[in-house]
Tab-separated table of C-alpha atoms and ligand atoms in Angstrom:
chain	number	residue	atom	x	y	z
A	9	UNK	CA	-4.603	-14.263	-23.351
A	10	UNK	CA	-3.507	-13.951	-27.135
A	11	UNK	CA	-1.324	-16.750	-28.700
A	12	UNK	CA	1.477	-14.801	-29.237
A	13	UNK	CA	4.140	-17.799	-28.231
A	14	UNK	CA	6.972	-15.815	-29.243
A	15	UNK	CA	8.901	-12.507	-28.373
A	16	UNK	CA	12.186	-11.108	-28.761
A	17	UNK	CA	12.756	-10.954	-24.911
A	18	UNK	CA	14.116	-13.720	-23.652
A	19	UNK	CA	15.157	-12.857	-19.947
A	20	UNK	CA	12.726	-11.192	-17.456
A	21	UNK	CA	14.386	-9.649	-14.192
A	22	UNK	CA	11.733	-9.567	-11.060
A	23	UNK	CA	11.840	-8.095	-7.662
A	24	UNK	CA	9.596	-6.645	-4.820
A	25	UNK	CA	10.907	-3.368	-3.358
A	26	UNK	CA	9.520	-1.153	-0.622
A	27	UNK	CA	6.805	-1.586	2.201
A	28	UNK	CA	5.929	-5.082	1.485
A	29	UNK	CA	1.948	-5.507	0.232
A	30	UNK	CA	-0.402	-9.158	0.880
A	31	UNK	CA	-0.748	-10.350	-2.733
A	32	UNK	CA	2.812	-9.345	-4.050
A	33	UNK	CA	3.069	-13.183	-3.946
A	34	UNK	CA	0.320	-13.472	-6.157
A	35	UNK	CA	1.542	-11.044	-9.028
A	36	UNK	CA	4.949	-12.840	-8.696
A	37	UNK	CA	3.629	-16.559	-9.368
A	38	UNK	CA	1.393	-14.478	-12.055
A	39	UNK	CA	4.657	-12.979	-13.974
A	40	UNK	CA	6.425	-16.181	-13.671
A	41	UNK	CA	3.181	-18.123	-15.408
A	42	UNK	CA	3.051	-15.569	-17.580
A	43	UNK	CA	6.289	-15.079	-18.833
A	44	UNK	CA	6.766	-19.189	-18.611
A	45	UNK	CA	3.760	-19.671	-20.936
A	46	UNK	CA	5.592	-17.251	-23.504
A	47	UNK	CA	8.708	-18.866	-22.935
A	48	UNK	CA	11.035	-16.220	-20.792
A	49	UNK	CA	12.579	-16.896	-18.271
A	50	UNK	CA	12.229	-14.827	-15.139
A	51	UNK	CA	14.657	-14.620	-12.737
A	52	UNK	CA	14.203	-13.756	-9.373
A	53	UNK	CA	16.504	-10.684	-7.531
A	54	UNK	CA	16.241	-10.869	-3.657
A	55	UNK	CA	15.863	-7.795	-0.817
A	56	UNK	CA	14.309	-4.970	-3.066
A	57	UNK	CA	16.630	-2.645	-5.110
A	58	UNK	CA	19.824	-4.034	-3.308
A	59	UNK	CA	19.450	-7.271	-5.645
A	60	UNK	CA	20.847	-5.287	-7.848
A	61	UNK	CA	23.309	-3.165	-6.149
A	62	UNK	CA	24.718	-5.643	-3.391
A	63	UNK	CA	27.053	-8.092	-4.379
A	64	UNK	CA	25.823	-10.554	-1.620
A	65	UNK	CA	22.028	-10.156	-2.883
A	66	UNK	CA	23.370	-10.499	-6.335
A	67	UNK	CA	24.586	-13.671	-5.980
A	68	UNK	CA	21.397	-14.822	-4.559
A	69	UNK	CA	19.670	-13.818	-7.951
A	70	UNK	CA	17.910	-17.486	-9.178
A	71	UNK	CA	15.766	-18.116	-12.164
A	72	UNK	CA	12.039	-18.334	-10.635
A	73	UNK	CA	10.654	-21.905	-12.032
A	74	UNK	CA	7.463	-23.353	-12.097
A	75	UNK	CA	7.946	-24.579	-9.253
A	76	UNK	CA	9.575	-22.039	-6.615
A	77	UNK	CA	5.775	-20.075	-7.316
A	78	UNK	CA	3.964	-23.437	-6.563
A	79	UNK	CA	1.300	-22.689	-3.815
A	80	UNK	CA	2.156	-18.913	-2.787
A	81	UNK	CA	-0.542	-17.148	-3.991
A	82	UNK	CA	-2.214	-17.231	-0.726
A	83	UNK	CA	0.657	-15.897	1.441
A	84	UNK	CA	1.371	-12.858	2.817
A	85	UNK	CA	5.148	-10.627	2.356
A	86	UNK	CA	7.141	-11.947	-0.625
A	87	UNK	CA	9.064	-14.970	-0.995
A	88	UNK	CA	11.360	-12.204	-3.017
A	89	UNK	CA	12.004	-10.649	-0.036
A	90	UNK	CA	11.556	-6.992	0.231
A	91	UNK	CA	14.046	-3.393	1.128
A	92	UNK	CA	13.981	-0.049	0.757
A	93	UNK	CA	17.323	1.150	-0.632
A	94	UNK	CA	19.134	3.891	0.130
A	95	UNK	CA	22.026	3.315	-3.154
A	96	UNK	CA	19.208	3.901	-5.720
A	97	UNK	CA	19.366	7.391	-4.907
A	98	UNK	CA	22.696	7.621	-5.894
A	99	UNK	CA	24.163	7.807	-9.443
A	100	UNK	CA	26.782	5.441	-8.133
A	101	UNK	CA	23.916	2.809	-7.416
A	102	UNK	CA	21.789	2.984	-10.360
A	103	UNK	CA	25.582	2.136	-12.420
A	104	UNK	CA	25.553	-0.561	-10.640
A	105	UNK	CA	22.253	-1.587	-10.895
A	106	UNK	CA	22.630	-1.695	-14.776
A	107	UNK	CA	25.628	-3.559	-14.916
A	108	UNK	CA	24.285	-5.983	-13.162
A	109	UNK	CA	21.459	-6.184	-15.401
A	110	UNK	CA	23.516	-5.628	-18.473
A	111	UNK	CA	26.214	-8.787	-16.837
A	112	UNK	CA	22.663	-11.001	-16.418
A	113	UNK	CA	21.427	-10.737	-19.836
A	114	UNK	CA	18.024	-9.333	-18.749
A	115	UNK	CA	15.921	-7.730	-21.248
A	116	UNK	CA	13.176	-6.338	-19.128
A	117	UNK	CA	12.658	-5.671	-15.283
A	118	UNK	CA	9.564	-5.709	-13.438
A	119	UNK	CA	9.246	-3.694	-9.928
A	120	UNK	CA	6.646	-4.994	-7.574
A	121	UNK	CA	6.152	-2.013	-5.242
A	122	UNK	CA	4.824	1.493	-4.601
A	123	UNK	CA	5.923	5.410	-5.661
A	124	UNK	CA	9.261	4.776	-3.813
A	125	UNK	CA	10.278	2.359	-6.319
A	126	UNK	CA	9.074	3.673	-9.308
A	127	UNK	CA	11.137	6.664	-8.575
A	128	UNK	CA	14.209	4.149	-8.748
A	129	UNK	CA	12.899	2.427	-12.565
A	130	UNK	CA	12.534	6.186	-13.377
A	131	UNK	CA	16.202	6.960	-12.485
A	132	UNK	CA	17.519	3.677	-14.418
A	133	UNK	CA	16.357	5.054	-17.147
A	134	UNK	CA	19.406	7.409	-17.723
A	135	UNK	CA	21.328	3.900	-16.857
A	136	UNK	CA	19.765	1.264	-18.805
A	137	UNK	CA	18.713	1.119	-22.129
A	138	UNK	CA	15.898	-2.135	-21.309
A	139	UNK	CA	12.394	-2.292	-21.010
A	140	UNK	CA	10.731	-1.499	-17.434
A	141	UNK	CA	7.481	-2.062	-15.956
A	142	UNK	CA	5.788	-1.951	-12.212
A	143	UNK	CA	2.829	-3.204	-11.000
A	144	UNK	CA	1.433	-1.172	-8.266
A	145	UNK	CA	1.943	-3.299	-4.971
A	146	UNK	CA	1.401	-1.728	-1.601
A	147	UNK	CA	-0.775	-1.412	1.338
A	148	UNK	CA	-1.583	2.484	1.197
A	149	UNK	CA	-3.407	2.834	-2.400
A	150	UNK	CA	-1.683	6.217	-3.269
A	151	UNK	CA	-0.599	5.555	-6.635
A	152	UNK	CA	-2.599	7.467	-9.141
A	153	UNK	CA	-3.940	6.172	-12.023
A	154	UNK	CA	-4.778	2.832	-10.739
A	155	UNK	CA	-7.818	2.062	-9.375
A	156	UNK	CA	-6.583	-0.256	-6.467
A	157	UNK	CA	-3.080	-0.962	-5.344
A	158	UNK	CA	-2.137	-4.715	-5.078
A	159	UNK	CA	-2.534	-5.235	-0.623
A	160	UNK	CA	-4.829	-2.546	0.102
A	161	UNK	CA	-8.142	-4.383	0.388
A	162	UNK	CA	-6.535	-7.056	2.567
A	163	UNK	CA	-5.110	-4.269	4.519
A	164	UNK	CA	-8.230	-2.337	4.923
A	165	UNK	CA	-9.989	-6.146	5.978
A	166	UNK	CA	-7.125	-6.610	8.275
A	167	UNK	CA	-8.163	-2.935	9.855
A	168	UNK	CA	-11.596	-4.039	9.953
A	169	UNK	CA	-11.256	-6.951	11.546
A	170	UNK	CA	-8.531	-5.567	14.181
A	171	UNK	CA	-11.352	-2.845	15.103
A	172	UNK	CA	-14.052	-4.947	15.127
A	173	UNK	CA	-12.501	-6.819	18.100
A	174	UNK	CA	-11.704	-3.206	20.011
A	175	UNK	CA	-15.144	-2.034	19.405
A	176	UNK	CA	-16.356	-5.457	21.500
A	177	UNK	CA	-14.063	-4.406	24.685
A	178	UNK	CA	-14.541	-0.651	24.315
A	179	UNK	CA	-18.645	-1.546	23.991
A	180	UNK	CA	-18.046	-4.101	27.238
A	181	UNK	CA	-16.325	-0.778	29.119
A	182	UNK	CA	-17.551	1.991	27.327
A	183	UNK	CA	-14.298	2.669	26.842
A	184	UNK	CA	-12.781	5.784	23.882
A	185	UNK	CA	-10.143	4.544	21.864
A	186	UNK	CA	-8.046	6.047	19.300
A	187	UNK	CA	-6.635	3.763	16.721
A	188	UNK	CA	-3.810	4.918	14.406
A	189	UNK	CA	-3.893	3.533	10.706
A	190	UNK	CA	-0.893	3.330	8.024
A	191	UNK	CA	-0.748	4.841	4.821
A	192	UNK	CA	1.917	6.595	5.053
A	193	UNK	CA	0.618	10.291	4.086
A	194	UNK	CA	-2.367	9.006	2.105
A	195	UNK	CA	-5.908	8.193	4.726
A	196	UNK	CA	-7.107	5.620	2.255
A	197	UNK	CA	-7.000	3.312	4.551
A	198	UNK	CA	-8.268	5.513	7.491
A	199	UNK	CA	-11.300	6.648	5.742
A	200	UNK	CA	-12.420	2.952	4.321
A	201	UNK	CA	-11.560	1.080	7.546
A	202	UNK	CA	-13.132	4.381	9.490
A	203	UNK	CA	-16.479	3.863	7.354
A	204	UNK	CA	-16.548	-0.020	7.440
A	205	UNK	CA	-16.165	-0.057	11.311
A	206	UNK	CA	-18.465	2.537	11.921
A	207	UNK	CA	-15.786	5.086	13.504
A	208	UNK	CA	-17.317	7.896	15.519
A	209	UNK	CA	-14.179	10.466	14.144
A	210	UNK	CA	-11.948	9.616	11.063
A	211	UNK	CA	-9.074	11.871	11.231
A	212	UNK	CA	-6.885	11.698	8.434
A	213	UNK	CA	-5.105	14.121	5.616
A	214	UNK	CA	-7.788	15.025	3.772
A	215	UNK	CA	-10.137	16.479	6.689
A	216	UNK	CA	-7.244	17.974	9.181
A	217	UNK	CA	-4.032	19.915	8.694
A	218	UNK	CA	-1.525	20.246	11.216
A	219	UNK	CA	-2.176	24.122	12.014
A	220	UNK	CA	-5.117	23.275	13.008
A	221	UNK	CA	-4.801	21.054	15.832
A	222	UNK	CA	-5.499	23.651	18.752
A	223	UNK	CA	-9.036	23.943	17.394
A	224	UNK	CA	-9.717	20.437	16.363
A	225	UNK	CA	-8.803	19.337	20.024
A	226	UNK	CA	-11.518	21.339	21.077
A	227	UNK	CA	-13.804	20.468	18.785
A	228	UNK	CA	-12.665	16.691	19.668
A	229	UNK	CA	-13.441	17.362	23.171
A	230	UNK	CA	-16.578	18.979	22.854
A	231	UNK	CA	-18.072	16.012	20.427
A	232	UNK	CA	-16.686	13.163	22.515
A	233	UNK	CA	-18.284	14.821	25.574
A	234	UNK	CA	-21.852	15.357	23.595
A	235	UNK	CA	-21.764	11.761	22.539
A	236	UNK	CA	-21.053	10.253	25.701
A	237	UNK	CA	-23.564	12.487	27.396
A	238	UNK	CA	-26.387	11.294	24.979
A	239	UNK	CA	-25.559	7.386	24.542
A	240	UNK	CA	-23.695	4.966	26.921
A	241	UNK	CA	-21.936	3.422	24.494
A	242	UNK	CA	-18.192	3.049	23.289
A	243	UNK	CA	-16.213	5.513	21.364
A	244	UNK	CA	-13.896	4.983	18.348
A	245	UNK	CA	-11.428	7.869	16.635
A	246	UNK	CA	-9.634	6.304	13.512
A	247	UNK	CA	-6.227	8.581	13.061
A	248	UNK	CA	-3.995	7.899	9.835
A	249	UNK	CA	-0.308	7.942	10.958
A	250	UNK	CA	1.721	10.838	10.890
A	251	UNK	CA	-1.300	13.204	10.807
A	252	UNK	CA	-1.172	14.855	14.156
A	253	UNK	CA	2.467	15.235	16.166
A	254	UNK	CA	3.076	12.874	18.441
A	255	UNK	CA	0.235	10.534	17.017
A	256	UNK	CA	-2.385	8.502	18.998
A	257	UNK	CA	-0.712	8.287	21.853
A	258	UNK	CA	0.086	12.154	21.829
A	259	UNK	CA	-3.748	12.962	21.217
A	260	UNK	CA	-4.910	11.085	24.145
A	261	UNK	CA	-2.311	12.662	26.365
A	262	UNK	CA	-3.281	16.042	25.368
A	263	UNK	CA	-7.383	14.827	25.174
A	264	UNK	CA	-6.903	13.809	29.072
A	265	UNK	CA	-4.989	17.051	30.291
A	266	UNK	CA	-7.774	19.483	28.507
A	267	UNK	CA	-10.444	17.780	28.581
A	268	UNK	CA	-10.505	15.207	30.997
A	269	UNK	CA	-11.303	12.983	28.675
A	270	UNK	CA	-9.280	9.206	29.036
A	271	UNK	CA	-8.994	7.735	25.703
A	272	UNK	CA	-7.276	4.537	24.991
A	273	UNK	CA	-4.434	4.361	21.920
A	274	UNK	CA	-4.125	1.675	20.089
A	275	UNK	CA	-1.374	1.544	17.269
A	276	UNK	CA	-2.431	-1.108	14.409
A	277	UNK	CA	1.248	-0.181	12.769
A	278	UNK	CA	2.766	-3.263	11.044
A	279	UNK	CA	-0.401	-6.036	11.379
A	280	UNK	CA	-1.715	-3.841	8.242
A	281	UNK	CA	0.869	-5.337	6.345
A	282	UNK	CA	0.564	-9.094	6.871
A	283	UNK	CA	-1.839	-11.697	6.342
A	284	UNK	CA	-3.191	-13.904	3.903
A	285	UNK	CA	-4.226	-11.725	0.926
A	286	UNK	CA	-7.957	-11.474	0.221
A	287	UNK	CA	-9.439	-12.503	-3.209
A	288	UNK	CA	-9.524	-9.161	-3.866
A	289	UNK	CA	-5.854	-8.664	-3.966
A	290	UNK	CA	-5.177	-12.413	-5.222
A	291	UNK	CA	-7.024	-11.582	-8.547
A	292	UNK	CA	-5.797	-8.142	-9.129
A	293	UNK	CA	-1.905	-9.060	-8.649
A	294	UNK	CA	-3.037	-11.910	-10.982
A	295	UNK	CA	-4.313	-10.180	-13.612
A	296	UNK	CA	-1.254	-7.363	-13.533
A	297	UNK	CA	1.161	-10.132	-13.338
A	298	UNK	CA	-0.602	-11.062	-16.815
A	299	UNK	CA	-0.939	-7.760	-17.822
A	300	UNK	CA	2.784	-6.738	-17.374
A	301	UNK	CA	4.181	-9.533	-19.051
A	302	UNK	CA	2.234	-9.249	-22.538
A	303	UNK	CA	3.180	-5.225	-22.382
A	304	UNK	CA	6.556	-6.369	-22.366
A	305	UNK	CA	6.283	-8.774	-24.906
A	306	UNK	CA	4.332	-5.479	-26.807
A	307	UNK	CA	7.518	-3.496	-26.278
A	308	UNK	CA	5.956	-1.127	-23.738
A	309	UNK	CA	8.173	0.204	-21.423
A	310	UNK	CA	8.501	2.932	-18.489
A	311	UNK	CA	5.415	2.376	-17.726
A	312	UNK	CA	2.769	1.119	-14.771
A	313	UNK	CA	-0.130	-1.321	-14.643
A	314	UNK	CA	-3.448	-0.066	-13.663
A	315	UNK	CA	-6.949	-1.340	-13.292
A	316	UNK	CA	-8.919	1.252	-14.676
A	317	UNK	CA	-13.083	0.893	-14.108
A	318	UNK	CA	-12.264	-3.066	-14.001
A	319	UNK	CA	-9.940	-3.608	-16.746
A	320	UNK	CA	-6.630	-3.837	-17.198
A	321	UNK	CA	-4.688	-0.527	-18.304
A	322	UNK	CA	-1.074	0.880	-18.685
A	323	UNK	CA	-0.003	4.634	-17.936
A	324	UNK	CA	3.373	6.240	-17.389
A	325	UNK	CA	5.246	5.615	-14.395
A	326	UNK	CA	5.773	9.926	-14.405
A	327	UNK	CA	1.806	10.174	-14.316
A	328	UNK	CA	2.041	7.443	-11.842
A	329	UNK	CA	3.816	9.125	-8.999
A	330	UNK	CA	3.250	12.826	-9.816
A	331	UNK	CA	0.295	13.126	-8.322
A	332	UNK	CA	-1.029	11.015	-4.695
A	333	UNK	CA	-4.083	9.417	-5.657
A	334	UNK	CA	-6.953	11.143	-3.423
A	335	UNK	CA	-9.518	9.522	-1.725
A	336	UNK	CA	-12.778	9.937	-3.037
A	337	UNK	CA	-14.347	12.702	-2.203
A	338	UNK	CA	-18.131	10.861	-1.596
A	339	UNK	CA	-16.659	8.803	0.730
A	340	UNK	CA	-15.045	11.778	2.757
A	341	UNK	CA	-18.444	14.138	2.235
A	342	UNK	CA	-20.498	10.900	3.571
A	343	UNK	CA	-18.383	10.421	6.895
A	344	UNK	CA	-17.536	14.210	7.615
A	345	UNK	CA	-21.377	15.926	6.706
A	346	UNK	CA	-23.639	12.342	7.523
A	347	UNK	CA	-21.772	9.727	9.154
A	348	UNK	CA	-19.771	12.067	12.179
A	349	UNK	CA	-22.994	14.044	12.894
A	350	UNK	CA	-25.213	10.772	13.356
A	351	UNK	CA	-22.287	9.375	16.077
A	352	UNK	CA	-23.110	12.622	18.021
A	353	UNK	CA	-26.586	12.601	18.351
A	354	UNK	CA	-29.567	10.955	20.561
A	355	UNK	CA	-30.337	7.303	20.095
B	404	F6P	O1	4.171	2.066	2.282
B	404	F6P	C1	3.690	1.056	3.088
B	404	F6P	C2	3.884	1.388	4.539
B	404	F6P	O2	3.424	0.304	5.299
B	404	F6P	C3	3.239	2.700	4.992
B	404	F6P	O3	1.869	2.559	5.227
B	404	F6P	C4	4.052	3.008	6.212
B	404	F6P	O4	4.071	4.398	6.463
B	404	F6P	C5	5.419	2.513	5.842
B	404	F6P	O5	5.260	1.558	4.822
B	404	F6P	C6	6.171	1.886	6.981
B	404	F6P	O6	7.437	1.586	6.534
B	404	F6P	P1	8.485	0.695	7.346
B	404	F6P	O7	8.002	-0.720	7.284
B	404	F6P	O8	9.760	0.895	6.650
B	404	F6P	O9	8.433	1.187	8.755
């Protein structure tokens, strides 16, 4: 940290806003230590976007002290609370969203949150003439730019861990399950918690697309069949939600009536989201919070924090939500040409 003590901003406006991400706790005790050791005040807005737009979560607004952040880091959601909100979309919203800021004397706001939310900072800009900044918090790691998204490696542990404990009863019966993953439309978190549990399938977006589903059940069918023929053991398919209609539960309806095959669903939904955050996510939320306060105090705005190759980095918040950030291609070459061919054969 420079000693730059003083700045031109005075007032710092801070909020969490979409799917809520383990470690958005973290970056928000971070920006408030920040921002605290260069004398500005934060304060806090409550619920997401409607802090802004709600008169009831206005008046909830409170300056974030010492204090309120005083041993949060290590818990899960956000003591901000967190929304997605439906008036941002709407030029009569994002009025009110600057007058609120204009009424509050802020000088600069700072979105915790994912692609959702930085389309609403992108849309104030026509509103509000201050500085903006987010720091990328949620669970699914789809924000380009950025190496890692703050909550995805405790998400991807929480996965881990969750399958770990399947994979003892399925061993026990030799059971097939099929366990659906978030991520929204992104398999981030399908192909790393797919790879670190040793899945026998990882169906996500990048190796499946929905026209293809009469074939893939086939081929499903056929490979479960091989590898139960060959090895008495359990079975595990990792799905990322909203890949195939109907999802898990829908696949092992339609993997029983063609096959024969009974497969057990299992739908990890909202547990992804909880939890204490790993150290993992605890440093990186740190280091943004850091990061995005001394941009501001640079006069950067409309832009994102990313952790590029380790270090800390800024780009635009249009570069960051133009593109989904893919998953790396290695990892999917490893588990669709390696990985899925060594489930199927002879131990
Ligand atoms: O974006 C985070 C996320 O958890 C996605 O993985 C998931 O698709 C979505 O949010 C669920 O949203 P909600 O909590 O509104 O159901």
């Amino acid at each position: 940290m420079n000693n730059k003590k003083t700045t031109s901003i005075k007032r710092i406006a801070l909020l969490t806003s979409g799917g809520d991400a383990p470690g958005m706790n973290a970056a928000i005790r971070s920006v408030v230590l920040a921002a605290h050791h260069y004398h500005i005040e934060v304060i806090g807005f409550y619920h997401g976007y409607n802090g802004l737009v709600c008169e009831e979560h206005i008046a909830m607004a409170e300056p974030l002290t010492l204090l309120k952040v005083n041993g949060i880091i290590h818990l899960g959601g956000t003591i901000l609370k967190s929304a997605r909100c439906q008036l941002m979309h709407e030029a009569k919203g994002l009025q009110l969203a600057a007058d609120t800021l204009n009424d509050k004397n802020i000088d600069a706001l700072v979105v915790i949150g994912g692609d959702g939310s930085f389309s609403g900072l992108l849309a104030l800009q026509a509103y509000w003439s201050g500085q903006m900044i987010g720091i990328p918090g949620t669970i699914d790691n789809d924000l380009d730019g950025t190496d890692y998204t703050i909550g995805f490696a405790t998400a991807v542990n929480t996965g881990i861990e969750a399958i770990d404990k399947i994979r003892d009863t399925a061993d026990a019966f030799e059971r097939i399950f099929i366990v659906e993953l978030m991520g929204r439309h992104c398999g981030h978190i399908t192909f790393n918690v797919g790879i670190a549990c040793a899945a026998e399938q990882v169906l996500s977006f990048e190796n499946f697309n929905a026209n293809e589903q009469s074939s893939k059940l086939q081929q499903l069918a056929t490979e479960i069949t091989t590898a139960k023929k060959n090895r008495h053991s359990s079975y595990i398919i990792v799905i990322a939600e909203n890949l195939w209609p109907g999802g898990a539960v829908e696949l092992a309806r339609q993997l029983h009536l063609q096959a024969d095959i009974e497969c057990t669903p299992c739908i990890l939904g909202h547990i992804q989201r909880g939890g204490s955050p790993i150290a993992k996510d605890r440093i990186l939320a740190t280091k943004m919070g850091v990061a995005a306060v001394q941009a501001l105090i640079d006069g950067e705005s409309n832009i994102m924090v990313a952790e590029q190759n380790n270090a800390m980095n800024f780009i635009t918040l249009d570069e960051a939500i133009k593109h989904k950030k893919v998953v790396s291609k290695q990892l999917i070459d490893a588990q669709q040409n390696i990985l899925a061919l060594t489930a199927q054969t002879q131990c």
